[in-house]
Short mmCIF file of C-alpha atoms in Angstrom, two decimals:
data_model
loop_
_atom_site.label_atom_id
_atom_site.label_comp_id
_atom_site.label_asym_id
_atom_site.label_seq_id
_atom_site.Cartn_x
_atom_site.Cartn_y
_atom_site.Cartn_z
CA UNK A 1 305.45 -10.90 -45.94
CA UNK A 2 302.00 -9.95 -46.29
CA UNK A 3 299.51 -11.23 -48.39
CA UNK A 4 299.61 -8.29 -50.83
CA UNK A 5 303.45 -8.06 -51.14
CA UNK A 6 303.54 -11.88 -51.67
CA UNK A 7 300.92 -11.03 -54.71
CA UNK A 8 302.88 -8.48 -56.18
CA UNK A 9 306.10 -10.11 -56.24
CA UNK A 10 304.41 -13.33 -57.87
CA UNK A 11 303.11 -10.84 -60.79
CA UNK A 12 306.44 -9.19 -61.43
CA UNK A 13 307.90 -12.85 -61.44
CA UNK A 14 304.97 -13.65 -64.17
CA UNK A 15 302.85 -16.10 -61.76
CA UNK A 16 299.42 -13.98 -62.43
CA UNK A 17 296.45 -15.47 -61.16
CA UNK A 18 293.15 -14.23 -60.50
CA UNK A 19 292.41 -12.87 -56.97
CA UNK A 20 289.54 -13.24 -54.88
CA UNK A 21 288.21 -10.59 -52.24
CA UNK A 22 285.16 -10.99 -49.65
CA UNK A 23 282.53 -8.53 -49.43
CA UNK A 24 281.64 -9.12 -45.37
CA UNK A 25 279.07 -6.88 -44.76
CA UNK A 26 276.92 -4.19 -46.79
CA UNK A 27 277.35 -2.15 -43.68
CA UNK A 28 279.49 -3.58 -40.67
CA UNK A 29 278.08 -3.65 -37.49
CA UNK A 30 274.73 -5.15 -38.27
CA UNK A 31 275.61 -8.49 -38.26
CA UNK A 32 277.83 -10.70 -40.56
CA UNK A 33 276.27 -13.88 -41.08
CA UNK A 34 278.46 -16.66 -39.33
CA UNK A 35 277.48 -19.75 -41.71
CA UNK A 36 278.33 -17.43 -44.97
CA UNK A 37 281.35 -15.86 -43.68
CA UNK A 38 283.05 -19.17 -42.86
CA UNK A 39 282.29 -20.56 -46.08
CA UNK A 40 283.75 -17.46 -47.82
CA UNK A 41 286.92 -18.15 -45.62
CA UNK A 42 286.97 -21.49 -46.51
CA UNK A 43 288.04 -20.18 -50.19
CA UNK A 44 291.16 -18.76 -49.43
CA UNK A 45 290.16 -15.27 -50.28
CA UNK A 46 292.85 -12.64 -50.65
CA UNK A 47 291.56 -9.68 -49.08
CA UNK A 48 288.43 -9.14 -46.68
CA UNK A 49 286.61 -5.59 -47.20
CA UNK A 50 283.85 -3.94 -45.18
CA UNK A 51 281.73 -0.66 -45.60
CA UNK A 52 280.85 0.86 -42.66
CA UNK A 53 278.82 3.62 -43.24
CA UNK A 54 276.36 5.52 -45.52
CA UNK A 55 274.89 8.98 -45.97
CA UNK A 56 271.78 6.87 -46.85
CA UNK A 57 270.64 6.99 -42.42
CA UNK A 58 270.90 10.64 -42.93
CA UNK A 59 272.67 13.65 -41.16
CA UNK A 60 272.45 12.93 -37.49
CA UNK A 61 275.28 10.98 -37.21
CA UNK A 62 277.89 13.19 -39.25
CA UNK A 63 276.38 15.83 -37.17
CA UNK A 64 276.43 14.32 -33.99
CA UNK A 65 279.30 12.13 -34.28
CA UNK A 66 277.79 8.98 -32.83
CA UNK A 67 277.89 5.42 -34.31
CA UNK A 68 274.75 4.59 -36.27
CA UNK A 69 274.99 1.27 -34.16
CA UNK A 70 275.91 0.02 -31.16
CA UNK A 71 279.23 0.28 -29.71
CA UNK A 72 278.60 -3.77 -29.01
CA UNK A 73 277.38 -4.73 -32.36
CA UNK A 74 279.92 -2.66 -34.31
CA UNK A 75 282.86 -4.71 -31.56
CA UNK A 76 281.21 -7.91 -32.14
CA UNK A 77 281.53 -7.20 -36.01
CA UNK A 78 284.80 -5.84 -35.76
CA UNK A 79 286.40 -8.59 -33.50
CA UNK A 80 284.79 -11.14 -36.59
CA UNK A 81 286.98 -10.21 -39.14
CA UNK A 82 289.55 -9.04 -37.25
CA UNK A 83 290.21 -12.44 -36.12
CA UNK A 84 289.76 -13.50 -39.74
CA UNK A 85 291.84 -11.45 -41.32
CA UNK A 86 294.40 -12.35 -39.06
CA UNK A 87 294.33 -16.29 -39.15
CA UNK A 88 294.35 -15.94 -42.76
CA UNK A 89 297.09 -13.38 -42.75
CA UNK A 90 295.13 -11.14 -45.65
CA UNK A 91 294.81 -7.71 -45.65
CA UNK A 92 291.25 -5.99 -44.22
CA UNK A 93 290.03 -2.88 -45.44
CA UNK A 94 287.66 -0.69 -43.49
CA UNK A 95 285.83 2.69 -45.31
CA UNK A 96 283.22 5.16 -44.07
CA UNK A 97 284.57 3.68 -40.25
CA UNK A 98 281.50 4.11 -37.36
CA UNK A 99 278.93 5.32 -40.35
CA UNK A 100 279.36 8.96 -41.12
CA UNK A 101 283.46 8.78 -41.47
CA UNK A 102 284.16 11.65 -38.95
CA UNK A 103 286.81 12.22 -36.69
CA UNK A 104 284.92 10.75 -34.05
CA UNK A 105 283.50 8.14 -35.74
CA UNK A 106 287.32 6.66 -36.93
CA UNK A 107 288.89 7.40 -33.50
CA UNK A 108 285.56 5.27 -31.73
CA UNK A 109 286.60 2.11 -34.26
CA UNK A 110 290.50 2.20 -33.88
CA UNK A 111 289.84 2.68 -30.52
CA UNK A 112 287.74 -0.85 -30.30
CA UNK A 113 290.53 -2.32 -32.76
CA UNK A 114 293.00 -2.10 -30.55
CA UNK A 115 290.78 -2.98 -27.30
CA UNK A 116 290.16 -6.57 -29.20
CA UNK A 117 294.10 -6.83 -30.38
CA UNK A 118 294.70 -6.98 -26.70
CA UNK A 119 292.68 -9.09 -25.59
CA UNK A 120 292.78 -11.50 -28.86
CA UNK A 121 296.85 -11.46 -28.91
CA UNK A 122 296.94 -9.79 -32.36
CA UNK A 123 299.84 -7.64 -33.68
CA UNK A 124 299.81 -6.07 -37.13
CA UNK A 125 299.99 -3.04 -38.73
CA UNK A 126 297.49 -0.64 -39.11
CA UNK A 127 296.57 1.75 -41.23
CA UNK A 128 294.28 5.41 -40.17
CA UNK A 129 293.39 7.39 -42.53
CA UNK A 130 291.13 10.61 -41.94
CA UNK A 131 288.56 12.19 -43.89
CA UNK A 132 288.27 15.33 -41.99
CA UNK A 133 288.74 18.87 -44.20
CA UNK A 134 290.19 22.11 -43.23
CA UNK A 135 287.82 24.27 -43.13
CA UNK A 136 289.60 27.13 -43.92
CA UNK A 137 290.93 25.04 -46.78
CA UNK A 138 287.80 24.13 -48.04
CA UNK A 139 286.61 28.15 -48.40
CA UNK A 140 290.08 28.86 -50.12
CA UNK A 141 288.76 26.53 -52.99
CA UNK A 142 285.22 28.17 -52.49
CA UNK A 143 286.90 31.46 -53.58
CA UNK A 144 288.82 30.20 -56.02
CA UNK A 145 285.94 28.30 -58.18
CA UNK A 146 286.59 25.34 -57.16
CA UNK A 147 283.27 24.44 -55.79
CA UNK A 148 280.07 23.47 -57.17
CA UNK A 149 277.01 21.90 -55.55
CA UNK A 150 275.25 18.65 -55.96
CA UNK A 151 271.72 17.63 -56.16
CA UNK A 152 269.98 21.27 -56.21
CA UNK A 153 272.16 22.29 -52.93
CA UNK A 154 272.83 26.31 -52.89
CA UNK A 155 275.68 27.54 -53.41
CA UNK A 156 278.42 26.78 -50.63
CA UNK A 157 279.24 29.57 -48.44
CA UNK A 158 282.09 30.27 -45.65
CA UNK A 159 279.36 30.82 -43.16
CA UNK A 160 277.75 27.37 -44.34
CA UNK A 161 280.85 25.80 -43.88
CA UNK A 162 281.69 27.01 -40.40
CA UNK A 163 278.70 26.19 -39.35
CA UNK A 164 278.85 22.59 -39.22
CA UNK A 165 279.90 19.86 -36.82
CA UNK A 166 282.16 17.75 -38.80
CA UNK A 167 283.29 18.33 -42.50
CA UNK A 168 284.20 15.14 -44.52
CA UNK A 169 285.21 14.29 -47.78
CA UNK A 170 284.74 10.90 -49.54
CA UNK A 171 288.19 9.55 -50.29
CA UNK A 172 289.08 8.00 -53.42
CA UNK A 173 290.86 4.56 -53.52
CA UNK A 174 294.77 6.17 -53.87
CA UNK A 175 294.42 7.18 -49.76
CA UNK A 176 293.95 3.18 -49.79
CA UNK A 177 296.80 2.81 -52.38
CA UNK A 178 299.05 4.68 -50.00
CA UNK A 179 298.14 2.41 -47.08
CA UNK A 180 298.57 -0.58 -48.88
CA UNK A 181 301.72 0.63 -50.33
CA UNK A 182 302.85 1.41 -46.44
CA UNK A 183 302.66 -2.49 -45.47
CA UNK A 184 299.47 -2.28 -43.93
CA UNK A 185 297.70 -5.79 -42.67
CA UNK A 186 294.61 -3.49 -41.44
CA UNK A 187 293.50 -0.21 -43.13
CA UNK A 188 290.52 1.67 -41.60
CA UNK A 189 289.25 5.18 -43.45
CA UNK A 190 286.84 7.92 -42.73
CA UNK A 191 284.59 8.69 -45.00
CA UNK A 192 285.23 6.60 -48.48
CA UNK A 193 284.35 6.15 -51.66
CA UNK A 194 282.81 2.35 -51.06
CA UNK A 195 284.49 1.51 -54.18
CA UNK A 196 288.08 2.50 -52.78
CA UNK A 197 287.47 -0.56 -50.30
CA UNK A 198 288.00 -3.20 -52.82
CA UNK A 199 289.18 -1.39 -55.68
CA UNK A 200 292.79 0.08 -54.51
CA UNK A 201 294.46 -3.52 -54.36
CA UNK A 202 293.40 -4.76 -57.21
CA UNK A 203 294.13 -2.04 -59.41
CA UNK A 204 297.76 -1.96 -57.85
CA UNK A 205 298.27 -5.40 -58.48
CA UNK A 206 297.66 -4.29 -62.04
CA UNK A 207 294.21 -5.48 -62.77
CA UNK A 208 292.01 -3.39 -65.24
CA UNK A 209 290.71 -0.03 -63.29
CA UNK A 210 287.01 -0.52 -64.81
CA UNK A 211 287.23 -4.42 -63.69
CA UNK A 212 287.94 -3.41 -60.22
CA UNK A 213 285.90 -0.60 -59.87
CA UNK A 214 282.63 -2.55 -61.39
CA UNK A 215 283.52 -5.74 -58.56
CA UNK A 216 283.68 -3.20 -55.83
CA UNK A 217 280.97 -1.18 -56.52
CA UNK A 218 278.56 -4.43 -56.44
CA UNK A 219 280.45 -6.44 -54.22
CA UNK A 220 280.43 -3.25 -51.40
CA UNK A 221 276.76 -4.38 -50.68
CA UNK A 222 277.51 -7.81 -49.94
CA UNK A 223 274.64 -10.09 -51.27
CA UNK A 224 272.07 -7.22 -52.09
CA UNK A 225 273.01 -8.22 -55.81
CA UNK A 226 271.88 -11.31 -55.36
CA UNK A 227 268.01 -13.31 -55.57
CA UNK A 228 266.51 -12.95 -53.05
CA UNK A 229 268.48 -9.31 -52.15
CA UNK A 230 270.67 -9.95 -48.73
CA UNK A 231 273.56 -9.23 -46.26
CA UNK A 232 275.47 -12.41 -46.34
CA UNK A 233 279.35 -11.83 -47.47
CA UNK A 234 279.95 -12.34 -51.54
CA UNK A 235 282.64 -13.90 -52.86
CA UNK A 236 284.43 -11.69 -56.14
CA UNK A 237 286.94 -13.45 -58.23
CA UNK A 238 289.08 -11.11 -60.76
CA UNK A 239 290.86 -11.75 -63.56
CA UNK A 240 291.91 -9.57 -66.49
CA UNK A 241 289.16 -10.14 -68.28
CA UNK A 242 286.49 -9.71 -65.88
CA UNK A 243 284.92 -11.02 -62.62
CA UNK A 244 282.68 -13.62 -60.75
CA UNK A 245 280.14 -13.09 -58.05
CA UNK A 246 278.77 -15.59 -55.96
CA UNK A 247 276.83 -15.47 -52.58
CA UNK A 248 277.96 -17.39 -49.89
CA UNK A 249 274.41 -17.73 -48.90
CA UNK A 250 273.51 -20.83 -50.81
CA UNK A 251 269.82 -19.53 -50.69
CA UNK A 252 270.77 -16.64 -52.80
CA UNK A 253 272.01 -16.39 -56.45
CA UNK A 254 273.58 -13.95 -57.99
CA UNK A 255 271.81 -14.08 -61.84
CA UNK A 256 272.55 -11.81 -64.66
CA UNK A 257 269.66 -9.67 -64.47
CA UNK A 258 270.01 -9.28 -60.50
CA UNK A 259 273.53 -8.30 -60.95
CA UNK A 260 272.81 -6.03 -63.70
CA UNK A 261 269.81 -4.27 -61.94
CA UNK A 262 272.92 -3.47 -59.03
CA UNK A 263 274.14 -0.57 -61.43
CA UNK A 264 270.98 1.46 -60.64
CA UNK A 265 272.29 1.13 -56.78
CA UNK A 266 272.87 4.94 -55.62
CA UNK A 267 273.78 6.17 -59.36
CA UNK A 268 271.38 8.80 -61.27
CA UNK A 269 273.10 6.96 -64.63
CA UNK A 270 273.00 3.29 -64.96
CA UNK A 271 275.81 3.32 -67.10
CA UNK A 272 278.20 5.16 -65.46
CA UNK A 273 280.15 4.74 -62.18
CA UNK A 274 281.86 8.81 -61.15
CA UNK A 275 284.67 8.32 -58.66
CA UNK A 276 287.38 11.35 -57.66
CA UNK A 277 289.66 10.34 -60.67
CA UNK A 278 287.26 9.62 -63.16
CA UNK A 279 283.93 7.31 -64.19
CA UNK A 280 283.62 3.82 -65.13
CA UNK A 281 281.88 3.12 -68.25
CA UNK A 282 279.19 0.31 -67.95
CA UNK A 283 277.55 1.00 -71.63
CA UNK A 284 279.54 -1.80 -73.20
CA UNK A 285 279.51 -4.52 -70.08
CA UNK A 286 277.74 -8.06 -70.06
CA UNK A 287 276.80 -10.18 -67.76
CA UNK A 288 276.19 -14.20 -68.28
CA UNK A 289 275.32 -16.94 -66.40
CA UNK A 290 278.16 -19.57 -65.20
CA UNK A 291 275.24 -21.84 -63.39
CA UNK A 292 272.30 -21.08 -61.74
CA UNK A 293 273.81 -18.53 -58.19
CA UNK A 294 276.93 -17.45 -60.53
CA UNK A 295 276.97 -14.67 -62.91
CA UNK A 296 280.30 -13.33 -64.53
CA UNK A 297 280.55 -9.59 -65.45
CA UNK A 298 282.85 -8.21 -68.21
CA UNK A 299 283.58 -5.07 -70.39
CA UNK A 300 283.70 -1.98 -67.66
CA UNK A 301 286.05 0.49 -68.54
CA UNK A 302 287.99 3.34 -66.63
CA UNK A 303 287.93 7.19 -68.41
CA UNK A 304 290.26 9.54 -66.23
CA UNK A 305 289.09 12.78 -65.53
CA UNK A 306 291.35 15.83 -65.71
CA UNK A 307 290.21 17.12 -62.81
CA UNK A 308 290.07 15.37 -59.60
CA UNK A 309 287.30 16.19 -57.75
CA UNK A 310 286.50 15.22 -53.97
CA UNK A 311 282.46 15.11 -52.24
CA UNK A 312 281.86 17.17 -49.32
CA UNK A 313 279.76 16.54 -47.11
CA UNK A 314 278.87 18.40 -43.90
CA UNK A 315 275.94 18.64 -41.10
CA UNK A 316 274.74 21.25 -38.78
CA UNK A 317 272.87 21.65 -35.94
CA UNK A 318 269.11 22.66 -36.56
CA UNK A 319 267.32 22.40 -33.28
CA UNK A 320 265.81 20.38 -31.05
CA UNK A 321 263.11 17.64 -31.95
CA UNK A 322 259.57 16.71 -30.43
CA UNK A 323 257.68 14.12 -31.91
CA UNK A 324 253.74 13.24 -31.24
CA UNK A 325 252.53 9.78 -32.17
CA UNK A 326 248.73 9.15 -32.46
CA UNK A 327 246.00 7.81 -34.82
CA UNK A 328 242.17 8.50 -35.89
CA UNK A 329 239.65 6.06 -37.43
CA UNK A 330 237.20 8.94 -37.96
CA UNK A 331 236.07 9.65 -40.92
CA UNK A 332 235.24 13.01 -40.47
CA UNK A 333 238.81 13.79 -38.56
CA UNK A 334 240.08 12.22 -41.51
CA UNK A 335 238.69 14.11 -44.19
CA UNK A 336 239.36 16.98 -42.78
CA UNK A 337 243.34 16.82 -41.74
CA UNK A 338 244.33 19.54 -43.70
CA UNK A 339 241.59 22.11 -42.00
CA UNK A 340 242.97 20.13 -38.91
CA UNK A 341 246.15 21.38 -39.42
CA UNK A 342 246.03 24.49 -40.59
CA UNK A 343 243.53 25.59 -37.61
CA UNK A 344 245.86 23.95 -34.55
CA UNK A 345 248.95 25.54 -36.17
CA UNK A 346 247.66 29.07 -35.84
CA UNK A 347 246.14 28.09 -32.32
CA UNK A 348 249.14 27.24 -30.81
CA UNK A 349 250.92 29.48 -31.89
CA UNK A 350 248.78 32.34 -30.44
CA UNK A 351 248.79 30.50 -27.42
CA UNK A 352 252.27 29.74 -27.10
CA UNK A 353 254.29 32.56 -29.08
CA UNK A 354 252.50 35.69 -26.50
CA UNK A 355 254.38 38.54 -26.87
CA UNK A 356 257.40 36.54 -29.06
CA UNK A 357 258.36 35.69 -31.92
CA UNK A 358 257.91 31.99 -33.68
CA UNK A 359 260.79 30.25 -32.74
CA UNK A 360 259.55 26.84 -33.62
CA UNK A 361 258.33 24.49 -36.63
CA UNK A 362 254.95 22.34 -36.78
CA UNK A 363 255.20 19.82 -38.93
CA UNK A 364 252.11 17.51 -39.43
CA UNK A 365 252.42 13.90 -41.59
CA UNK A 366 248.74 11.50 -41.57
CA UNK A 367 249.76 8.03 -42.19
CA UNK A 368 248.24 6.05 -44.79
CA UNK A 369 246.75 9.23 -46.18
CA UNK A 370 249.44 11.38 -47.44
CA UNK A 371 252.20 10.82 -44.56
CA UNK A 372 254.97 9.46 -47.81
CA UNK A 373 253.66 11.35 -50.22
CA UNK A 374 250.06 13.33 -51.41
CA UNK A 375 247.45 11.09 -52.96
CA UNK A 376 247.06 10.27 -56.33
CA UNK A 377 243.67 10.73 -58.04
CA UNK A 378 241.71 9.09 -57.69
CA UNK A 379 241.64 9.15 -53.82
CA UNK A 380 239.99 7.02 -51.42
CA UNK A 381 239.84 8.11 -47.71
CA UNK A 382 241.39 5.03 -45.64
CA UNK A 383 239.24 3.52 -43.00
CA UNK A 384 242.47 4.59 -39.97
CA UNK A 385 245.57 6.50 -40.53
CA UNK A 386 248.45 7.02 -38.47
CA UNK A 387 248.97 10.79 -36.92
CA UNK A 388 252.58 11.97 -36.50
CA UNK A 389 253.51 15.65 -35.12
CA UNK A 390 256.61 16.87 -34.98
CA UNK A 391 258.19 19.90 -33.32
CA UNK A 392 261.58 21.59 -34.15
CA UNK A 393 262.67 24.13 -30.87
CA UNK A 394 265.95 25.79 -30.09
CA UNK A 395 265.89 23.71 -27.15
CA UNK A 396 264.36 20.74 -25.67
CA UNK A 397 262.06 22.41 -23.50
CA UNK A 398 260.61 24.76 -25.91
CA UNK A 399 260.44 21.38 -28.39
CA UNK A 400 257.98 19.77 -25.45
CA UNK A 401 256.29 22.83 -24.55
CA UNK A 402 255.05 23.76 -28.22
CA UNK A 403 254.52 20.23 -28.93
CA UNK A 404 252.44 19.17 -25.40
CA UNK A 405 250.08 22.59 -26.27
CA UNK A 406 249.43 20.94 -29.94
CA UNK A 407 248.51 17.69 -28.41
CA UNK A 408 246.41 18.40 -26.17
CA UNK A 409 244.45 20.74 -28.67
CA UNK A 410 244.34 18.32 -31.29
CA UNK A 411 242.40 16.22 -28.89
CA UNK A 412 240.08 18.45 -28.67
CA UNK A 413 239.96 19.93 -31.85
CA UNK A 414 236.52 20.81 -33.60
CA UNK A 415 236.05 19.78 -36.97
CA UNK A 416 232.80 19.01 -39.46
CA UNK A 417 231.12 16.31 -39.06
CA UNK A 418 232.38 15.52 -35.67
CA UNK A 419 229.53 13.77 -33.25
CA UNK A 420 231.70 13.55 -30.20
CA UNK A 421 234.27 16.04 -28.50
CA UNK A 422 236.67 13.09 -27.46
CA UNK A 423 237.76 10.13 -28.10
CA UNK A 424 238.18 10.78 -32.36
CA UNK A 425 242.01 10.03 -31.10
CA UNK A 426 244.35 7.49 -30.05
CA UNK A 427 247.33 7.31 -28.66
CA UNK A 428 249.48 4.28 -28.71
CA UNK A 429 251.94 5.23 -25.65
CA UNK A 430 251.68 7.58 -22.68
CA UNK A 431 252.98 10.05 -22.98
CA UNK A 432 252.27 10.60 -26.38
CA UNK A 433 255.13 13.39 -26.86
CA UNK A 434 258.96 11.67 -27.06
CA UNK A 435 261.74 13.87 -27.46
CA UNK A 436 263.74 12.60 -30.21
CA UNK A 437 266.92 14.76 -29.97
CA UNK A 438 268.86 16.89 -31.90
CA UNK A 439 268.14 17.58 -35.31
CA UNK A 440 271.05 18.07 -38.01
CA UNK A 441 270.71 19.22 -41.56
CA UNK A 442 273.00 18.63 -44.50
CA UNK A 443 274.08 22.02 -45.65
CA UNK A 444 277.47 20.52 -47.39
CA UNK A 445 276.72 18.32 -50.09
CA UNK A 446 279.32 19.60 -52.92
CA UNK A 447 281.78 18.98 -54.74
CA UNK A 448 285.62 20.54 -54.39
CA UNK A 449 288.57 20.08 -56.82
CA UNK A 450 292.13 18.94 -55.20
CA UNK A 451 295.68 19.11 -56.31
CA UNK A 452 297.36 16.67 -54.28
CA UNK A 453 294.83 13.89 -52.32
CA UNK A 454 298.19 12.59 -50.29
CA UNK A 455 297.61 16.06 -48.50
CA UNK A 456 293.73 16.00 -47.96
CA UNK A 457 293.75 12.19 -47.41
CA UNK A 458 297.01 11.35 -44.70
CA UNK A 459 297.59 8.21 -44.15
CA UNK A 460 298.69 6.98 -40.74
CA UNK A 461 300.64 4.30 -39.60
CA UNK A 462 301.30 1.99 -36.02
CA UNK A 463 302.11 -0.97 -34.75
CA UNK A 464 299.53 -2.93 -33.03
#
């Protein structure tokens, strides 16, 4: 009997006792510290849970479908708790599998799962449980009203949504509920609500919603809660009343205030946690000190939403990208950038757009002037910034052609003050132009009502 069925059947027989459940890894496949993980193991936790990806690293890799790591360091990761999970006989819980949560992404990590089953000796059960949509689903509820954007994002169209590579949806923690309810030992999900990762077995098990909710949402980073912030696993230990977090990094300390300042972690409203089935109210929650790395958190509570809502999210293919690294200590080159800019753009493109049409974008950023963001007032010019150029194509060749024609103008480039005409720039590398790829954008980034997740969310079951 697995861990979670022995659980339940101790509740319903009245044995309650509080649970505890390892955070591994803020995101799996960068590394889970050794020394910390065995000393989290050496608790006897009751579930080990791991986030694996992020919107945070951007579009590519929904786009593209490619692990934001390596294949080796996401198997070296994998084959690490695996094994744990395992010897301990305790469930493990995968979300947002190979980063973006795609089709491809999923597939790549059961596909290294099993690889390290057979060569470990391991047999369990595991859990699959895509995040993909139906496209032609997803513009049904379009026409129907039941989408709305996030974040300033236009209005989502058909065309928009056939457009991209890979449609996802974050999954709320019932698709986990389901897999646990299946007899799982291993459950790995597309794209996820991080909070579904520790939340769904808890709240089965009958423990609070808001409780579990609050633990995962903190304990989904690992130790980035913690003093000083870091990825070593954290230890959660629920009861009915609340929860206890403490690193198993001995350097770092979970405090009150550190803890606290976690609820500004990816939410626009401090006091409010918005998952598919509802939000978790933080207004009324404290946090106090059990010793000096220990901090215990109590008061969140769950408010149900009437209507369940999922988050979309989808890339597309932009173009090709070009980039041009260099730097200036001039003074007069760098006073002058924006004349610098504006003057080479038009130049190349009467040079390289001859009887066509602009098919390309220049984009120019000046390090350590206004390459993050413009300068406040009042500004001082630096003594040397940083020159980056980038080029979006249709292709690669066109990306390199437009961008190699810039570069070797902006050597050359006249501009006032300047005594001689060469040598006001540097380039680090040679050559100075590196393609860098395709380039996605996020065009999905809504918001679509469901009936019935146990349709959008299947879960899948085998024997390994």
């Amino acid at each position: 009997m697995s861990r979670f069925a022995t659980l339940r059947a101790a509740f319903a027989e009245g044995r309650r006792r509080p649970i505890r459940i390892v955070g591994a890894s803020g995101q799996l496949g960068y590394g889970v510290p050794t020394a910390a993980f065995e000393a989290a193991l050496a608790r006897d936790p009751d579930m080990i849970g791991c986030d694996m990806g992020s919107l945070d690293i951007g579009p590519y890799y929904l786009g593209s479908g490619e692990m934001a790591v390596s294949r080796a360091s996401a198997r070296r990761d994998l084959r690490k708790v695996l094994l744990a999970a395992r010897r301990l006989d305790i469930p493990l819980v995968i979300g947002s599998a190979g980063s973006a949560g795609a089709a491809p992404h999923l597939d790549g990590v059961l596909e290294l799962i099993r690889e390290i089953a057979a060569e470990d000796g391991l047999s369990f059960r595991l859990a699959s449980i895509p995040a993909d949509i139906d496209r032609e689903a997803c513009i049904a509820a379009i026409e129907a009203g039941g989408v709305r954007s996030l974040d300033g994002m236009p209005e989502l169209t058909a065309e928009t949504v056939r457009g991209v590579t890979h449609l996802v949806a974050q999954m709320g923690m019932e698709a986990f509920q389901r897999a646990f309810e299946a007899g799982a030992d291993v459950i790995v999900a597309g794209r996820a609500c991080d909070t579904g990762i520790f939340a769904a077995m808890p709240i089965l098990l009958g423990f609070p919603e808001g409780l579990a909710i609050h633990l995962a949402k903190i304990v989904e980073c690992a130790s980035v809660c913690c003093v000083p912030g870091g990825r070593d696993p954290i230890l959660a230990t629920l009861d009915d009343e609340g929860f206890e977090l403490e690193s198993m990094n001995p350097d770092r300390a979970a405090t009150p205030s550190s803890v606290a300042a976690h609820s500004l972690y990816e939410q626009s409203d401090p006091f409010s946690i918005l998952e598919p089935a509802g939000r978790v109210d933080l207004s009324e929650v404290t946090y106090a000190a059990l010793d000096a790395r220990r901090t215990r958190a109590e008061g969140a509570r769950f408010v149900p939403t009437d209507r369940y809502c999922i988050k979309l999210e989808g890339a597309a293919a932009l173009g090709h990208r070009s980039i041009l690294l260099a730097a200036s200590a001039d003074p007069s080159f760098i006073a002058n950038t924006d004349e610098i800019a504006e003057g080479l753009e038009a130049l190349v493109e009467s040079l390289v757009c001859e009887g066509q049409e602009k098919d390309y974008r220049l984009i120019f950023r000046f390090y350590g002037k206004d390459g993050v963001r413009k300068p406040v007032v009042p500004h001082v010019e630096p003594g040397e910034i940083g020159v980056v150029v980038e080029c979006l194509a249709p292709t690669e060749a066109r990306a390199t052609e437009v961008l190699r024609t810039a570069k070797q103008y902006l050597l050359h480039f006249g501009f006032p003050g300047r005594k001689s005409t060469a040598g006001n720039l540097a380039f680090p590398f040679t050559p100075p132009e590196i393609y860098a790829g395709r380039v996605y954008e996020l065009t999905v980034f809504h918001l679509m009502d469901i009936a019935a997740p146990e349709e959008v969310f299947p879960v899948r079951v085998e024997e390994v």
